[in-house]
Coordinates of C-alpha atoms and ligand atoms in Angstrom, one line a residue:
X273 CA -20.4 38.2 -18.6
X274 CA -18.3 35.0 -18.4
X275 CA -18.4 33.0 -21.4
X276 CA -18.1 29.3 -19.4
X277 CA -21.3 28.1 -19.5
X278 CA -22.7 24.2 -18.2
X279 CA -23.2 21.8 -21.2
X280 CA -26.5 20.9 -21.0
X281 CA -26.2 17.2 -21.3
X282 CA -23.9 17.6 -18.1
X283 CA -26.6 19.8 -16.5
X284 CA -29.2 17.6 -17.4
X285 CA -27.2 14.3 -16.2
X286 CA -26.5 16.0 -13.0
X287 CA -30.1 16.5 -12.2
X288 CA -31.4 13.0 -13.4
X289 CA -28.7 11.7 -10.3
X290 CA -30.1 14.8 -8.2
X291 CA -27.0 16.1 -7.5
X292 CA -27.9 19.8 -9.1
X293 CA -27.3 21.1 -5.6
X294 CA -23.7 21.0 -7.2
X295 CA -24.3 24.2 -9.2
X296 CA -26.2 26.2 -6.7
X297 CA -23.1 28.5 -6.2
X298 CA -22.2 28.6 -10.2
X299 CA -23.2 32.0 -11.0
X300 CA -20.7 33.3 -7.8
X301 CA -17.7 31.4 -9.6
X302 CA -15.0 33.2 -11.7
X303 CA -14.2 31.6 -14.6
X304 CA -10.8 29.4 -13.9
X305 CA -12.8 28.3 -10.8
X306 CA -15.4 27.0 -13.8
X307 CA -13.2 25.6 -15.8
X308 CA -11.6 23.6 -12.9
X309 CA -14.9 22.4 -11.6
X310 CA -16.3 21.6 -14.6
X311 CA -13.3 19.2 -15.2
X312 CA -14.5 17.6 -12.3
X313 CA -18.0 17.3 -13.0
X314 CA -17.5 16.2 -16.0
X315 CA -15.4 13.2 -14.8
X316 CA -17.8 11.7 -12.1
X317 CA -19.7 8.5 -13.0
X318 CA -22.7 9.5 -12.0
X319 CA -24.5 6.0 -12.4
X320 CA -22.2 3.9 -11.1
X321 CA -22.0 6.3 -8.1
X322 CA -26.0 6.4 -7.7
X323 CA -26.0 2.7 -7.2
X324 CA -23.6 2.9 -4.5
X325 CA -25.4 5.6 -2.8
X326 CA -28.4 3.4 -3.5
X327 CA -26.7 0.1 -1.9
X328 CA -25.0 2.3 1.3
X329 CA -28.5 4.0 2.1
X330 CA -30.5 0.7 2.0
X331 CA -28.0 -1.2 4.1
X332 CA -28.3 -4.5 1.9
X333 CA -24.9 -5.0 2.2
X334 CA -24.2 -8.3 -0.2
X335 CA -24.4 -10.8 2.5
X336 CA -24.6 -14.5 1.2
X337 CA -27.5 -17.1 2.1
X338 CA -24.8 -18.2 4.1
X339 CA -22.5 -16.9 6.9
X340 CA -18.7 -17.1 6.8
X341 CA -18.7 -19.4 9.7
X342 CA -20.2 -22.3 6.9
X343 CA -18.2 -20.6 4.2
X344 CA -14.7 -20.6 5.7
X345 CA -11.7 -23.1 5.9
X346 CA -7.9 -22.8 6.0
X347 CA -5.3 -22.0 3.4
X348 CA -4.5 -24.6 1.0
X349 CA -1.4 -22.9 -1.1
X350 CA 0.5 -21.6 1.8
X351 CA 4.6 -21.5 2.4
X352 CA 4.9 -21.6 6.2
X353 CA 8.6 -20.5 8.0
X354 CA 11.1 -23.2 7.1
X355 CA 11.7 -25.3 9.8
X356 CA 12.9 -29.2 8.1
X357 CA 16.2 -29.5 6.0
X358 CA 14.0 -30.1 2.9
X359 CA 12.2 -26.8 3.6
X360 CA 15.4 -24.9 3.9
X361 CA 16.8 -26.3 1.2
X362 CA 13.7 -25.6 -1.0
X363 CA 13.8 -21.9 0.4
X364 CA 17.6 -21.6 -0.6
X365 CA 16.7 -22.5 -4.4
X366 CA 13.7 -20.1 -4.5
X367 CA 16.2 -17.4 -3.4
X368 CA 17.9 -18.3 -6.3
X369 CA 15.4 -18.7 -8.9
X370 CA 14.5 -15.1 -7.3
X371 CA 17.5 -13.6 -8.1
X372 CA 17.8 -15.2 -11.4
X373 CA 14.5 -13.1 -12.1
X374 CA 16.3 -10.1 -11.3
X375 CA 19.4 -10.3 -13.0
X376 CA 17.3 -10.2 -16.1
X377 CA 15.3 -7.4 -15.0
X378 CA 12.0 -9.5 -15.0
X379 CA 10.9 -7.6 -11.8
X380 CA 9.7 -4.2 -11.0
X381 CA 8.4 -2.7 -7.6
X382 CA 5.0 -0.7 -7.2
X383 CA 4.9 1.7 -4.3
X384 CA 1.8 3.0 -3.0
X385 CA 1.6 6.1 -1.6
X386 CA -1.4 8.2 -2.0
X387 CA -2.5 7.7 1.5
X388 CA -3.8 10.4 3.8
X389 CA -2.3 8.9 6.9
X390 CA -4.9 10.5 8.9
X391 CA -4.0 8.1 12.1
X392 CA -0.3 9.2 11.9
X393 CA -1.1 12.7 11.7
X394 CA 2.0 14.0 9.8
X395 CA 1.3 16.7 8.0
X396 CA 3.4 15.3 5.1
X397 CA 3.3 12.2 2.3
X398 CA 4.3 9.4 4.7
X399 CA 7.3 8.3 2.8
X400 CA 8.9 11.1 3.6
X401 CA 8.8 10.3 7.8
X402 CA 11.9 10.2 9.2
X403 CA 11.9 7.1 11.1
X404 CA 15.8 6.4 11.1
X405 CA 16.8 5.3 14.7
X406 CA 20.1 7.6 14.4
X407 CA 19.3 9.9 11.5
X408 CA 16.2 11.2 9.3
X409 CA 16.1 8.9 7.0
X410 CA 13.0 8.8 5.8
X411 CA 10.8 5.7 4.7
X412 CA 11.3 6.7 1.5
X413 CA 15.3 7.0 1.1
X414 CA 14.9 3.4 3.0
X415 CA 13.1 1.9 -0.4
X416 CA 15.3 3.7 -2.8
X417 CA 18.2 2.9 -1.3
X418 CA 17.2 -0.9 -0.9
X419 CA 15.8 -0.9 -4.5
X420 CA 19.9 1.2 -5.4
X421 CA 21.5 -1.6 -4.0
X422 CA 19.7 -4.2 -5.4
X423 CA 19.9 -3.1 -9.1
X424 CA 23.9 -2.8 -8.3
X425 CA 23.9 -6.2 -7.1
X426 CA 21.8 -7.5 -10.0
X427 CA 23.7 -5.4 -12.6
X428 CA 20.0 -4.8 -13.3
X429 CA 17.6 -2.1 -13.5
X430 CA 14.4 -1.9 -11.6
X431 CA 11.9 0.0 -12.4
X432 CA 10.1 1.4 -9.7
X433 CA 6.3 2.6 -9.8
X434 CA 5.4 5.0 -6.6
X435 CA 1.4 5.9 -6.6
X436 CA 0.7 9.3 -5.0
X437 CA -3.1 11.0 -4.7
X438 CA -4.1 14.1 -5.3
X439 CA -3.3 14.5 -1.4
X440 CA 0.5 13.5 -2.0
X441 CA 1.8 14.1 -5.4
X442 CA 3.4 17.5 -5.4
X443 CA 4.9 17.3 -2.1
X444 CA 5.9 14.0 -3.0
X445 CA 7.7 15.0 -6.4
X446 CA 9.3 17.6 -4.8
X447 CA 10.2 15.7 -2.2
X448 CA 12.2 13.1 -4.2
X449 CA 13.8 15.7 -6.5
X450 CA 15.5 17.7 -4.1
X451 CA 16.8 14.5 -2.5
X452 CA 17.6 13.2 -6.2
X453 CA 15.9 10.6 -6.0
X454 CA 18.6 9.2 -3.7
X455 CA 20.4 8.6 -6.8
X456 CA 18.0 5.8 -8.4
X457 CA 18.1 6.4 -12.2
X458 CA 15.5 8.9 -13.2
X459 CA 14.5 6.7 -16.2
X460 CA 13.7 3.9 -14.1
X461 CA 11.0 5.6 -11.6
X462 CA 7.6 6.2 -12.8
X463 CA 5.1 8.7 -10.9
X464 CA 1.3 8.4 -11.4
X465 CA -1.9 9.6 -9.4
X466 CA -4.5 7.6 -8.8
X467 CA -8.2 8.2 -8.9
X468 CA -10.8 10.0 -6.7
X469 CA -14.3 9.5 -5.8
X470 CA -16.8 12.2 -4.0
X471 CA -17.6 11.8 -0.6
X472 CA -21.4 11.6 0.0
X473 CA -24.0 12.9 2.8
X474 CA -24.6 10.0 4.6
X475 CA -28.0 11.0 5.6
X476 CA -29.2 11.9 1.7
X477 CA -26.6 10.2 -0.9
X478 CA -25.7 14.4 -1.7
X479 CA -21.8 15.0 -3.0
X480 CA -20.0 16.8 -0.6
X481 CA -18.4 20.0 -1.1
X482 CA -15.4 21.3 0.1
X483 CA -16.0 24.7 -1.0
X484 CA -17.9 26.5 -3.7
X485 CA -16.7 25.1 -7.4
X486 CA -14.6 22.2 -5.2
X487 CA -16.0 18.7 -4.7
X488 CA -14.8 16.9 -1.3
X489 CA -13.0 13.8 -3.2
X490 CA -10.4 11.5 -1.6
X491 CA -8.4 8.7 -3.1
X492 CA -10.0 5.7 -4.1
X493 CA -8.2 3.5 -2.4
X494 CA -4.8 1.1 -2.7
X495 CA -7.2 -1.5 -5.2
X496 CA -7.3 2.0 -7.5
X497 CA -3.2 1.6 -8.5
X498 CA -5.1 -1.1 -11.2
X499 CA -7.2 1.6 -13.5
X500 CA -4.6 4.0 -12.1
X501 CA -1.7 2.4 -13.8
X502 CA -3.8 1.3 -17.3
X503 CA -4.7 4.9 -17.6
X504 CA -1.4 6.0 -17.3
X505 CA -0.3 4.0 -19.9
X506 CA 2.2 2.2 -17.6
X507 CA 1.4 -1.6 -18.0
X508 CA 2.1 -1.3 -21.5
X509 CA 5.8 0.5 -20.2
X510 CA 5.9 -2.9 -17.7
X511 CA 5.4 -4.8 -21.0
X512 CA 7.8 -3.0 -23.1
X513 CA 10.6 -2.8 -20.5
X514 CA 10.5 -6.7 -20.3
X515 CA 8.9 -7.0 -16.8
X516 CA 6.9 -9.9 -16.0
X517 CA 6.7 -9.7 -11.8
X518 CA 5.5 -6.5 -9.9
X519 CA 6.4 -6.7 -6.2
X520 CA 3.9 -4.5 -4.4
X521 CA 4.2 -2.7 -0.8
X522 CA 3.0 0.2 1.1
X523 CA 4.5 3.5 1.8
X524 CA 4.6 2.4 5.6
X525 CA 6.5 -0.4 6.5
X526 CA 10.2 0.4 6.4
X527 CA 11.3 -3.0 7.2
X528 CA 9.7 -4.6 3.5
X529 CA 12.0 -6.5 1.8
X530 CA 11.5 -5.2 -1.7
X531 CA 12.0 -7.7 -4.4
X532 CA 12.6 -10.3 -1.9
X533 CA 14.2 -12.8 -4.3
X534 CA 12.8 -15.7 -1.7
X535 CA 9.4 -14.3 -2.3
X536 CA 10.1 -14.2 -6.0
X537 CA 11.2 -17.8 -5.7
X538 CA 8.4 -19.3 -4.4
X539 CA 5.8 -17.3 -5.9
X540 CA 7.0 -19.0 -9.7
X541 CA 7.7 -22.0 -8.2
X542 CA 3.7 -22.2 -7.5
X543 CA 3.2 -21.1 -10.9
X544 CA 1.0 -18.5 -8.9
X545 CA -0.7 -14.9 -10.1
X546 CA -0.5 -13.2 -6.9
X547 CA 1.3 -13.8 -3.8
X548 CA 1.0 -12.5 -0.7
X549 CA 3.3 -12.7 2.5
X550 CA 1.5 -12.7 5.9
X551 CA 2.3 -13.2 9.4
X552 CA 1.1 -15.4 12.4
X553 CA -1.1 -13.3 14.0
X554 CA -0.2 -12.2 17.8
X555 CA -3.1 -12.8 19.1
X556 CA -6.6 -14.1 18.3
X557 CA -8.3 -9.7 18.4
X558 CA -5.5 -9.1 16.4
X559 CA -7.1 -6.3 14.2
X560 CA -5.6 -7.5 11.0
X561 CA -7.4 -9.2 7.7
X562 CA -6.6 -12.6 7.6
X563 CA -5.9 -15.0 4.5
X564 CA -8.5 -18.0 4.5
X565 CA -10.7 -19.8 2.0
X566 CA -14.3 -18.7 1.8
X567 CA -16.4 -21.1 -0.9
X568 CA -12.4 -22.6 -1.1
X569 CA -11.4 -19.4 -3.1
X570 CA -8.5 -17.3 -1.2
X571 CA -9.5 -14.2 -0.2
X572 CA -9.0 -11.7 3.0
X573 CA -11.4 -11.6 5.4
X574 CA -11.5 -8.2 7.7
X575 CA -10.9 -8.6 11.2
X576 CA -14.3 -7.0 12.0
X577 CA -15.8 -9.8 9.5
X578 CA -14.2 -12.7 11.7
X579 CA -16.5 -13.4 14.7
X580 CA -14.5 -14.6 17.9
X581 CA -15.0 -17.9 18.0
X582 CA -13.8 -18.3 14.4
X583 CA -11.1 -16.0 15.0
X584 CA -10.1 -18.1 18.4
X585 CA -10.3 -21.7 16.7
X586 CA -7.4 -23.4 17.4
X587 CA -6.5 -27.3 16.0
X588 CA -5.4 -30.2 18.3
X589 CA -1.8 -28.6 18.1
X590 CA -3.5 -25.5 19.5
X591 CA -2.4 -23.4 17.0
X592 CA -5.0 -20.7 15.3
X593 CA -6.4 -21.7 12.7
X594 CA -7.1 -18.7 11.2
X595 CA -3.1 -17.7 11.8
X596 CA -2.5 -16.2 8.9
X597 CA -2.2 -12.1 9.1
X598 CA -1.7 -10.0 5.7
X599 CA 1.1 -7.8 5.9
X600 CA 0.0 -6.3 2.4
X601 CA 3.0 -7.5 0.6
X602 CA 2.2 -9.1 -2.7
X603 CA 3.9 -10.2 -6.1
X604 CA 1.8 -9.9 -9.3
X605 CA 2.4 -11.2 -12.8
X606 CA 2.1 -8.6 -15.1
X607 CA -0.6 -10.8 -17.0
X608 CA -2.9 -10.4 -14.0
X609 CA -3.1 -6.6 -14.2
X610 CA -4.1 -6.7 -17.9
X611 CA -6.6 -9.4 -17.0
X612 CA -7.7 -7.2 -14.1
X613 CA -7.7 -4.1 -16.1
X614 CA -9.6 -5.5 -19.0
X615 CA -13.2 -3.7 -20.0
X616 CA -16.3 -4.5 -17.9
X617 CA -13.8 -5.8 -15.2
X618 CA -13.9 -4.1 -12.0
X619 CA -12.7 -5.1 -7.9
X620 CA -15.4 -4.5 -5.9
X621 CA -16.2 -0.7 -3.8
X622 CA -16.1 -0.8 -0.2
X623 CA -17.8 1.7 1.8
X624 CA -15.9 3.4 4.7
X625 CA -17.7 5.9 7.3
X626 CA -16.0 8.9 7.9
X627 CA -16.0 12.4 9.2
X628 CA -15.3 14.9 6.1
X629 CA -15.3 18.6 6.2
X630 CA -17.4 20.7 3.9
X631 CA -20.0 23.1 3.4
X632 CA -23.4 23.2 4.3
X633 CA -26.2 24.7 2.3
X634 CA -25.6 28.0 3.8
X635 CA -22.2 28.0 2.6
X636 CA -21.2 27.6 6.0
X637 CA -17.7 25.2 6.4
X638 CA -18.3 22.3 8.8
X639 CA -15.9 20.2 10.6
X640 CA -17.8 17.7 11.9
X641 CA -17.4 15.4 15.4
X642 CA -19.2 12.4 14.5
X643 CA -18.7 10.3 10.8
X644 CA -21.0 12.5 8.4
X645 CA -19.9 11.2 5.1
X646 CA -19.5 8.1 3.1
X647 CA -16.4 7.4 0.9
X648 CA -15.9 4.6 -1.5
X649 CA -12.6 2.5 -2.0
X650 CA -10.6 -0.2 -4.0
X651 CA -8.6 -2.6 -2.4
X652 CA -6.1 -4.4 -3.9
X653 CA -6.0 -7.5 -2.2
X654 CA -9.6 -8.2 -3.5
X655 CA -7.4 -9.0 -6.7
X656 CA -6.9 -12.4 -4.6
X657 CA -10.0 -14.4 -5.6
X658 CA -9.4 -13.6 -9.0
X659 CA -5.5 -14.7 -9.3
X660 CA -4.5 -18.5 -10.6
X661 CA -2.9 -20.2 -7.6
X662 CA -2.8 -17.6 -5.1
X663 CA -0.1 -18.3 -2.9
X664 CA 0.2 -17.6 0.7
X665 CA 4.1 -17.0 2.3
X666 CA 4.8 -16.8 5.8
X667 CA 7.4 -14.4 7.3
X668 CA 9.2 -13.3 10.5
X669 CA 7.0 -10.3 11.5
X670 CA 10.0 -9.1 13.6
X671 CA 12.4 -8.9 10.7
X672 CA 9.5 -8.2 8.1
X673 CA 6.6 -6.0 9.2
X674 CA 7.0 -2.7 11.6
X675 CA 4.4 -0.2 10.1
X676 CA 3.8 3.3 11.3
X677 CA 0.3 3.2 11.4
X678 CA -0.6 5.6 14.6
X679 CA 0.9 8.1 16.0
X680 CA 1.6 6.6 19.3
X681 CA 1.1 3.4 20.5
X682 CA 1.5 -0.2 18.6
X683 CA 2.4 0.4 15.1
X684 CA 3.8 3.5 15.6
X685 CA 7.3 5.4 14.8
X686 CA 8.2 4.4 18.3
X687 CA 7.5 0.8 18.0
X688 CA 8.5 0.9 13.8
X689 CA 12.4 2.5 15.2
X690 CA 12.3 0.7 18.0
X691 CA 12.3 -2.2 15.9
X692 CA 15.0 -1.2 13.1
X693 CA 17.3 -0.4 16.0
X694 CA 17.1 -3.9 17.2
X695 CA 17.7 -5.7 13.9
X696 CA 20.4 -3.8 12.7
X697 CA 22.1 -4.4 16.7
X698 CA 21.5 -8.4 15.7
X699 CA 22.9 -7.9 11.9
X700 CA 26.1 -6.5 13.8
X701 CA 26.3 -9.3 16.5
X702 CA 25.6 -11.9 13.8
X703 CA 28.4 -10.6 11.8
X704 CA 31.0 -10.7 15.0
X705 CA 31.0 -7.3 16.5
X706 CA 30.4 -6.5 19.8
X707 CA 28.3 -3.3 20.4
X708 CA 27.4 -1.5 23.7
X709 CA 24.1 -3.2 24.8
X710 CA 22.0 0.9 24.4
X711 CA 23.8 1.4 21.9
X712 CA 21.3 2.9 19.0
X713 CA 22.2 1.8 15.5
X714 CA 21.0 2.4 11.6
X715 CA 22.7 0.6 8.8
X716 CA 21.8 2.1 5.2
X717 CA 19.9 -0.4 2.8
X718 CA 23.5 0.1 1.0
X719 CA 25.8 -0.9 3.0
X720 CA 23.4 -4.1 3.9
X721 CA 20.1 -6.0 3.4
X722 CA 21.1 -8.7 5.9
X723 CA 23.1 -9.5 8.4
X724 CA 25.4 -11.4 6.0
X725 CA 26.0 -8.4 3.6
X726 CA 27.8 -7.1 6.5
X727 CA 30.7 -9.7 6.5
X728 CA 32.0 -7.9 3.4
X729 CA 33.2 -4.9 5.3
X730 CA 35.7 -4.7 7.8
X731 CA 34.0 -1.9 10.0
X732 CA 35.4 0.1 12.8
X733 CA 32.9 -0.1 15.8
X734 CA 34.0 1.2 19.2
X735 CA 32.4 -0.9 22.1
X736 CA 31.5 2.4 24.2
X737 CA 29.6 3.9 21.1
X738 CA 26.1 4.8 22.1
X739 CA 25.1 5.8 18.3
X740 CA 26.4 4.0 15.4
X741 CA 25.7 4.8 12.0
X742 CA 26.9 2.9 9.0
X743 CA 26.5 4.4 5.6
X744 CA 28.7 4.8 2.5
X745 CA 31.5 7.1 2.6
X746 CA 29.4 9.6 0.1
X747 CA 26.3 10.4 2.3
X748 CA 29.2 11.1 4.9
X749 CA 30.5 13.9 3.6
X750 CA 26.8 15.6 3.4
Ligands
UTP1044 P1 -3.9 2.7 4.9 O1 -5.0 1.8 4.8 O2 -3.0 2.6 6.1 O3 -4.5 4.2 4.7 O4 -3.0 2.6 3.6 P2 -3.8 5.6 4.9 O5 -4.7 6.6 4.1 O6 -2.3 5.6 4.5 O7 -3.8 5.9 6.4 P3 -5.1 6.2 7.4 O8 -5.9 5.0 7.4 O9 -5.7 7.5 6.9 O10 -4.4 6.4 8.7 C1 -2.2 1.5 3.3 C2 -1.3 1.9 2.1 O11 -2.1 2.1 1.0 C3 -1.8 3.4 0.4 C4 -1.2 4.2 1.6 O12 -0.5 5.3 1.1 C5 -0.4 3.1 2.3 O13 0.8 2.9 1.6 N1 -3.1 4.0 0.0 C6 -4.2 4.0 0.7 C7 -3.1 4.6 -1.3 O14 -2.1 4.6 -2.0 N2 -4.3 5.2 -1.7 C8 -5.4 5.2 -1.0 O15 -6.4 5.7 -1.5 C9 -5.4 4.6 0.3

């Protein structure tokens, strides 16, 4: 006879939500599958996820009285590419108020990485792709070894937050310790999970399961690093370690900046909450969330919210008026996540369609063709509205913004290498060597972060080379 029974308030709350096909199979479960699942039971919100169920079924979406075509206009608070003197000038003393910031380790980066990458289809944590043109450096050795050289630099230390999911965090921990963490201070890198949320029928609002005692639960979501991080306790660490800026990217993007002192720069100069780099967009079906003004508060608006002729507007310069692409790069004072993070304070769910396996009610597992399923997520950027004097900053997208997204096509580890290659073939012409015009070439974040770093060294580059790889002397010998 096991001796794990069902409290009866949790048996009784399950069936006031009608979820109490949940413990049809409870009699069949040993008792550390009990345990476990009870854990899990126990930690759902059953209300709050009722009333989403409740708002998906109906279909009353929140749309306003009004649509966004009578809501919209352009960015106010926006930093465009330098182009005057004055501009350049004003972008050379934001690098340096930047750096200022991090010589007194005012800054700290937040990484997240608890993504399932289903469009890439590695059967890894994403940060550990290797997307090196020469070698296997993997996305995440890239943003180590940027953050390594900029704490050198800086005479600083940086302390740097990586999100993973119950989908990434072992293989992500063991990932980075057999690599020692690429030699970034243990002390200065913090690992926490963030949060789940059951995936529902869509045709009856029923949890999913994955298997008997096992609830189908994904991540909830990039805008879940906020409770994710109060939980952990690691905004109060932010607060005792002196930091007052957290420079946010994704585990996808290998040619982020991290800490970009410019960024840094410009985002006090505008005394602003939250910034948020973005590029022009390449075309107007770009699918890419744009930053614009709805009801004059900044917020992103999803491509699929955008109708064409909005998204094709163009002023008398004939330039989009609706340019402005976000690359998911932000800076946040550390004041906004303990505003954001206060009780009763919440960013809004969105609701995603999606196919999820399970179990049926025969106990049958079923991998289904079509979206089945509805899951529920945070995003971060909805923090926007809710910032003071959210800032907009526009970057190259060339030099700034090559994610591997897909597995082929744009946004891809083709295009993402194909790109590195090329920058770090311009960082060597800029800084007077000549390289064969194939030639394939990867420069560690530690030997350079621009093209000027590499004027310091005095390198030995043979014009025939097809492959040239520049990294310190120490990763040589391995
Ligand atoms: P994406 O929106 O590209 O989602 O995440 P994804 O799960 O990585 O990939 P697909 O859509 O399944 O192909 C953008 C960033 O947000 C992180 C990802 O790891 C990536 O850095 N993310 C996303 C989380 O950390 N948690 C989540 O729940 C979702």
């Amino acid at each position: 006879m096991s001796t794990v029974t069902i409290p009866d308030a949790l048996r009784e709350t399950i069936q006031q939500y009608h979820q109490e096909h949940l413990l049809d199979n409870w009699d069949q479960l040993d008792d550390d599958s009990r345990i476990k699942f009870l854990k899990t039971l126990s930690e759902i919100d059953y209300a709050e996820l009722a009333r989403l169920i409740d708002v998906t079924l109906s279909d009353s979406t929140s749309s306003s009285a009004l649509s966004i075509e009578d809501r919209i206009s352009p960015l106010r608070q926006v930093v465009r590419l330098p182009r005057t003197d004055a501009e350049k000038k004003n972008r050379q003393l934001a690098r340096q108020r930047g750096q200022n910031l991090l010589d007194n380790s005012k800054v700290g980066a937040i990484l997240v990485a608890g993504g399932q990458g289903s469009r890439l289809g590695f059967p890894h944590p994403k940060g550990m792709y290797p997307i090196g043109p020469v070698t296997d450096r993997s996305l995440f050795q890239i943003f180590f070894e940027q953050l390594l050289s900029l704490s050198n630099r800086h005479n600083a230390s940086i302390a740097y937050f990586i999100m993973t999911s119950d989908a990434t965090h072992d293989e992500t921990e063991k990932f980075l310790q057999e690599h020692n963490w690429f030699g970034y201070p243990p002390e200065d890198i913090y690992l926490f999970r963030q949060g789940k949320m059951p995936a529902v029928d869509d045709k009856n609002g029923k949890i999913l399961l994955a298997k008997p005692g096992e609830i189908a639960m994904s991540p909830d979501g990039h805008g879940g690093m906020l409770q994710a991080l109060k939980k952990s306790g690691l905004i109060d660490q932010m607060q005792t370690r002196g930091i007052e800026y957290l420079f946010y990217h994704q585990v996808d993007n290998p040619s982020v900046r991290i800490c970009d002192p410019v960024m840094l720069g410009y985002h006090v100069q505008h005394d602003s909450e939250m910034s948020t780099k973005v590029v022009s967009k390449r075309t107007p079906e770009e699918k890419v969330g744009i930053v614009a003004e709805l009801d004059e508060v900044q917020q992103i608006i999803e491509y699929s919210d955008l109708d064409k002729e909005l998204a094709e507007l163009r002023d008398k310069a004939g330039r989009l008026v609706y340019w402005a692409g976000n690359i998911a790069v932000h800076i946040f004072n550390r004041t906004l996540f303990e505003k954001l993070t206060q009780q009763g304070k919440t960013l809004p769910i969105h609701i995603a369609h999606k196919k999820v396996d399970h179990i049926n009610e025969n106990m049958e597992s079923v991998s289904p063709e079509q979206p089945n399923a509805y899951k529920f997520e945070q995003f971060i950027f909805d923090a926007i509205p809710q910032a003071e004097n959210p800032l907009v900053i526009e970057v190259d997208r060339a030099s700034e913004f090559n994610p591997v997204k897909n597995a082929t096509g744009e946004d891809s580890p083709e295009t993402s290498r194909a790109a590195l290659n090329k920058q770090a073939n311009s960082w060597l012409q800029q800084a007077g060597y000549k390289t064969h015009p194939e030639a394939t070439v990867e420069i560690s974040p530690l030997i350079a972060l621009s093209a000027e770093d590499l004027c310091d060294f005095d390198l030995q580059i043979n014009q025939n080379d097809q492959e040239i790889l520049i990294i310190p002397e120490s990763e040589e010998d391995q």
